Amino acid sequence: MNKFTSVHDVPNIKQFVTDALALKANPYANQDLGKNKTLGLVFMNPSLRTRLSTQKAALNLGMNVMVMNLDKEGWALETQDGVVMNGSTVEHIREAAAVMGEYCDILGLRSFPKLNNREEDYSEDFFNKFVKYCGIPVISLESATRHPLQSFADILTIHETWKPIPNPSQGEGSRRPKVVLAWAPHIKALPQAVPNSFAEWMCKAQVEGMIDFTIAQPNGYELSEDFTAGAQITHNLDEALVGADYIYVKNWSSYAEYGKVLTYPDGWMMNNEKLKLTNNAKVMHCLPVRRDLELSSEILDGPNSLVIHQAGNRLWAAQAVIKAILEDLK
Amino acid sequence: MNKFTSVHDVPNIKQFVTDALALKANPYANQDLGKNKTLGLVFMNPSLRTRLSTQKAALNLGMNVMVMNLDKEGWALETQDGVVMNGSTVEHIREAAAVMGEYCDILGLRSFPKLNNREEDYSEDFFNKFVKYCGIPVISLESATRHPLQSFADILTIHETWKPIPNPSQGEGSRRPKVVLAWAPHIKALPQAVPNSFAEWMCKAQVEGMIDFTIAQPNGYELSEDFTAGAQITHNLDEALVGADYIYVKNWSSYAEYGKVLTYPDGWMMNNEKLKLTNNAKVMHCLPVRRDLELSSEILDGPNSLVIHQAGNRLWAAQAVIKAILEDLK
Amino acid sequence: MNKFTSVHDVPNIKQFVTDALALKANPYANQDLGKNKTLGLVFMNPSLRTRLSTQKAALNLGMNVMVMNLDKEGWALETQDGVVMNGSTVEHIREAAAVMGEYCDILGLRSFPKLNNREEDYSEDFFNKFVKYCGIPVISLESATRHPLQSFADILTIHETWKPIPNPSQGEGSRRPKVVLAWAPHIKALPQAVPNSFAEWMCKAQVEGMIDFTIAQPNGYELSEDFTAGAQITHNLDEALVGADYIYVKNWSSYAEYGKVLTYPDGWMMNNEKLKLTNNAKVMHCLPVRRDLELSSEILDGPNSLVIHQAGNRLWAAQAVIKAILEDLK
């Protein structure tokens, strides 16, 4: 693997999940692989889970880690070419990325969308230029439109916890879990990166026969079809919840009216009442979660919540990604 | 040891001091203990000595360290239950702490008091919830009401430097040093955490027969009796200084008129003139110190100051604590 | 070596360059040297290249690294003696430096000039006090008047890339490269640290027979003669460029009218047109560079630019310095 920026970098999800679970069972078996190798983690935006889990994953593999909060410890970067740099940007991304590539073997980069201009955000201009100019493998720590380390941990968590009772009347095998991505309320305009990425991974996992995938999103909150092809899509949450085994709760701002928080009908917050519609579904969220706004405390503190387990799996997802890249380093 | 949040976690101070001095003599003997173990250091407030000494202590023990300045790199945490999180807090401490517990084996936490509401600060609500929800051993890097790593380094420094001339007329043993905690002026309202904790440790050390302990505090600046039971207490500094072997200089704001800077009589700044009242006492301070406001430059730059030695011992105190916790990790 | 604050700490540049290139060829051969040794990196100002390259250099040598952004994570330091500290400074440099010396074996320090008071900046008061009070070897990560790690990487890059065609008509040896330090425009008032330091190193390298050195600086922008003795100096850029093999492009503010940005004649931005005057010169810059203000994009993106290579060499310069200090640690 020479970069990890979306599910398209992953040949086979099932195999990748298997690799990650092997690392979880035996975390320190590959420390020679990372010896004298350095992972640089570059943050243009804050991070808690991603920072710590990726750092720990690299340490488990014997690597050194250097963290760079470029938004706070650095300076403003220019991304456009042909600009006379006589304004507020101090360094061009061409130089900044190339220099970081000189000191590291792998770079992780987090860069959020600005949510002002859809075309600009969805071009992934900043992220792609960083990948291009740094000259070494890059791991997305969440870009403007995707958060693949999160999505990988999500499918890992589903695969790991899915223990269906085999139903002989349906044949000898086990049935596939029904996974529902459910939009939830929020007071702020959040990126579509997590749901885009989750949808993209779930659609591929569905093709691989791992799950069945449904998206419930209110009118006006439809995700870009570039990420959702193959999913069952509905505007009716209750309908989607029927028979669900996993509910992935997440807010996002509008894609159509880009970056806007639109009005929405009542009844989109997940709670125990709604849980009754499901197949005693496990509830997931990428965190941070706004309690009793996106998701009820009763669920988060109850037996159906997977959110901490899921966050813990961020470590093994990151470790599998770094290991795959280390194995292909020239 | 499964947490270190106050002297109450320490069965025997004298033994713990002996352990720390053994580490000081042989810092790198226990590196297998920390192999593949990770210490997370979470700061809600700035830190210099605590950050560096604890980090170095963990490295000496072969651990990995991840530092998280949650106040600057993170976001505001909600601590109350039953709150609809539609305000400025981004994540609940239940999730944030639990997630950090997933990636680390031990966590250190610094969280200062707000000095607005005594009951709230003295409940240690934030700190205790973090301990409860993270699910792994926690080391206090200074909480609202205590700074036990500092106090441990303090008693270590006293024990290490106390070289009395045995006085046969008093029997065959050596006498115990007289230790005075002396309030000092400041322009800002400071927490009571350091003096509370120092008092608590000294009172226990007195019970163990290690020292004799006196507190000199001006009217209105009396520390909570929960921390000072067993100490000699006076409002007269000069009286307290007579025969003192160690003077621990420290400012704190009022506990009675909570968090206030009250007027105080002249003569509370420690200087060479006052030193004459003592038994050529050694002078200590936890640092940072305001020169010629709390403590005179002539003392700090003279032979009686222990402040740098004392700061150096923060390392060995931290290392003894981490080692004790590592030994009891399941 | 017991400190690295200027070229005066280097007995022989050519030998030091040879050492650095040996490390570049074999980066991990000296990991026993740094075992259980700690490098503390203290930043009073932002850093990208210096932070990452020095950190990586220490890791290559088997050291631990602790980074301290004292400007952001710490508090204001007092540097003057005899001051009653009842203002905004929280800790005196005497204590802060001494304490950091307790936890580290080597310290790196970055501290920029304020550009208000030339005498104060050029006294290097802050830097020198830090060196004095910390009590351990100090590496300059750029001080008010010098940036020796940069300059070392610069001469290393020149030495490494200089491949002249031997000219038998001039004797059997190779000729020395002509190196030109060329002032360039900028919109902000920048320190003289990089050009001072570069000049100081080049003048010594010239004495060692490694290069020929010329400075081109506009009227009013003359560097202090304390750093330029032995250089060819001109106010005419085009004249300086004739026959140049290396051009070091850099802006600085006025030394005479201290810290001011003066008006300057047209024609000081380096571009391909000017490059024609040279001996197909390689172009260098310490970065960050303002594109098309200091230096044209066509050069930066073209075959004559050495800026990324030069930044990469920061690593080997730092590693040679740390190695030399580790070898002389008591």
Coordinates of C-alpha atoms in Angstrom, one line a residue, chain C residues 33-149:
Chain C
L33 CA 25.7 6.9 22.0
G34 CA 22.3 8.4 22.7
K35 CA 20.8 5.6 24.8
N36 CA 19.0 6.9 27.9
K37 CA 20.0 10.5 26.9
T38 CA 17.4 13.1 26.5
L39 CA 17.3 16.1 24.2
G40 CA 14.9 18.9 25.3
L41 CA 13.8 21.3 22.5
V42 CA 12.6 24.6 23.8
F43 CA 10.8 26.9 21.4
M44 CA 10.1 30.6 22.2
N45 CA 9.0 30.9 18.5
P46 CA 7.5 28.7 15.8
S47 CA 9.5 26.2 13.9
L48 CA 9.0 23.5 11.2
R49 CA 12.3 22.4 9.7
T50 CA 14.4 22.9 12.8
R51 CA 11.9 21.2 15.1
L52 CA 11.5 18.1 12.8
S53 CA 15.1 17.8 11.6
T54 CA 16.6 18.1 15.1
Q55 CA 14.1 15.7 16.6
K56 CA 14.8 13.2 13.9
A57 CA 18.5 13.6 14.3
A58 CA 18.3 12.8 18.0
L59 CA 16.1 9.8 17.4
N60 CA 18.6 8.5 14.8
L61 CA 21.2 8.7 17.6
G62 CA 19.0 6.7 20.0
M63 CA 18.1 9.6 22.2
N64 CA 14.7 10.6 23.7
V65 CA 13.3 13.9 22.7
M66 CA 11.0 16.2 24.7
V67 CA 9.6 19.2 22.9
M68 CA 8.5 22.3 24.9
N69 CA 6.7 25.1 23.1
L70 CA 7.4 27.6 25.9
D71 CA 5.7 30.4 24.1
K72 CA 2.4 28.5 23.9
E73 CA 2.5 25.8 26.6
G74 CA 4.4 27.8 29.2
W75 CA 4.4 31.3 30.5
A76 CA 6.4 34.6 30.3
L77 CA 9.9 34.5 31.6
E78 CA 11.7 37.3 33.5
T79 CA 15.3 37.9 32.3
Q80 CA 16.3 40.9 34.4
D81 CA 17.9 40.6 37.8
G82 CA 16.9 42.8 40.7
V83 CA 13.3 43.1 39.6
V84 CA 10.4 42.6 42.0
M85 CA 8.3 40.1 40.0
N86 CA 4.9 41.7 40.6
G87 CA 4.1 42.1 36.9
S88 CA 3.3 39.7 34.0
T89 CA 6.4 37.5 34.1
V90 CA 5.7 34.3 36.0
E91 CA 9.1 32.7 36.3
H92 CA 12.7 33.9 36.2
I93 CA 15.0 32.4 33.5
R94 CA 17.4 31.5 36.3
E95 CA 14.9 28.9 37.6
A96 CA 13.3 27.9 34.3
A97 CA 16.6 27.2 32.6
A98 CA 18.1 25.4 35.6
V99 CA 15.0 23.2 36.0
M100 CA 15.1 22.2 32.3
G101 CA 18.7 21.3 32.8
E102 CA 17.7 18.9 35.5
Y103 CA 15.6 16.8 33.2
C104 CA 17.7 16.8 30.0
D105 CA 21.2 16.0 28.9
I106 CA 21.3 18.5 26.0
L107 CA 19.0 21.5 25.4
G108 CA 18.1 23.1 22.1
L109 CA 16.8 26.7 22.3
R110 CA 15.0 28.9 19.7
S111 CA 14.6 32.6 20.6
F112 CA 14.1 35.3 18.0
P113 CA 15.0 38.9 18.2
K114 CA 12.3 41.5 18.9
L115 CA 13.8 43.9 16.3
N116 CA 13.1 46.9 18.5
N117 CA 16.4 47.4 20.2
R118 CA 19.6 46.5 18.4
E119 CA 21.8 46.5 21.4
E120 CA 19.5 44.3 23.3
D121 CA 19.1 41.8 20.5
Y122 CA 22.8 41.7 19.6
S123 CA 23.8 41.2 23.3
E124 CA 22.0 37.8 23.0
D125 CA 21.0 38.4 26.6
F126 CA 18.2 35.9 26.7
F127 CA 20.1 33.2 24.9
N128 CA 23.2 33.6 26.9
K129 CA 21.4 33.6 30.2
F130 CA 19.7 30.4 29.3
V131 CA 23.0 28.8 28.4
K132 CA 24.5 30.0 31.7
Y133 CA 21.7 28.9 34.0
C134 CA 20.7 25.6 32.5
G135 CA 24.1 24.1 33.2
I136 CA 24.2 21.7 30.3
P137 CA 25.2 21.8 26.6
V138 CA 23.0 24.0 24.5
I139 CA 22.3 23.9 20.8
S140 CA 21.1 27.0 19.1
L141 CA 17.9 26.4 17.2
E142 CA 18.2 30.0 16.0
S143 CA 19.0 32.9 18.3
A144 CA 18.5 36.7 17.9
T145 CA 21.6 37.0 15.7
R146 CA 22.6 33.5 14.4
H147 CA 21.2 30.3 13.0
P148 CA 24.2 28.0 13.0
L149 CA 22.4 24.7 12.3

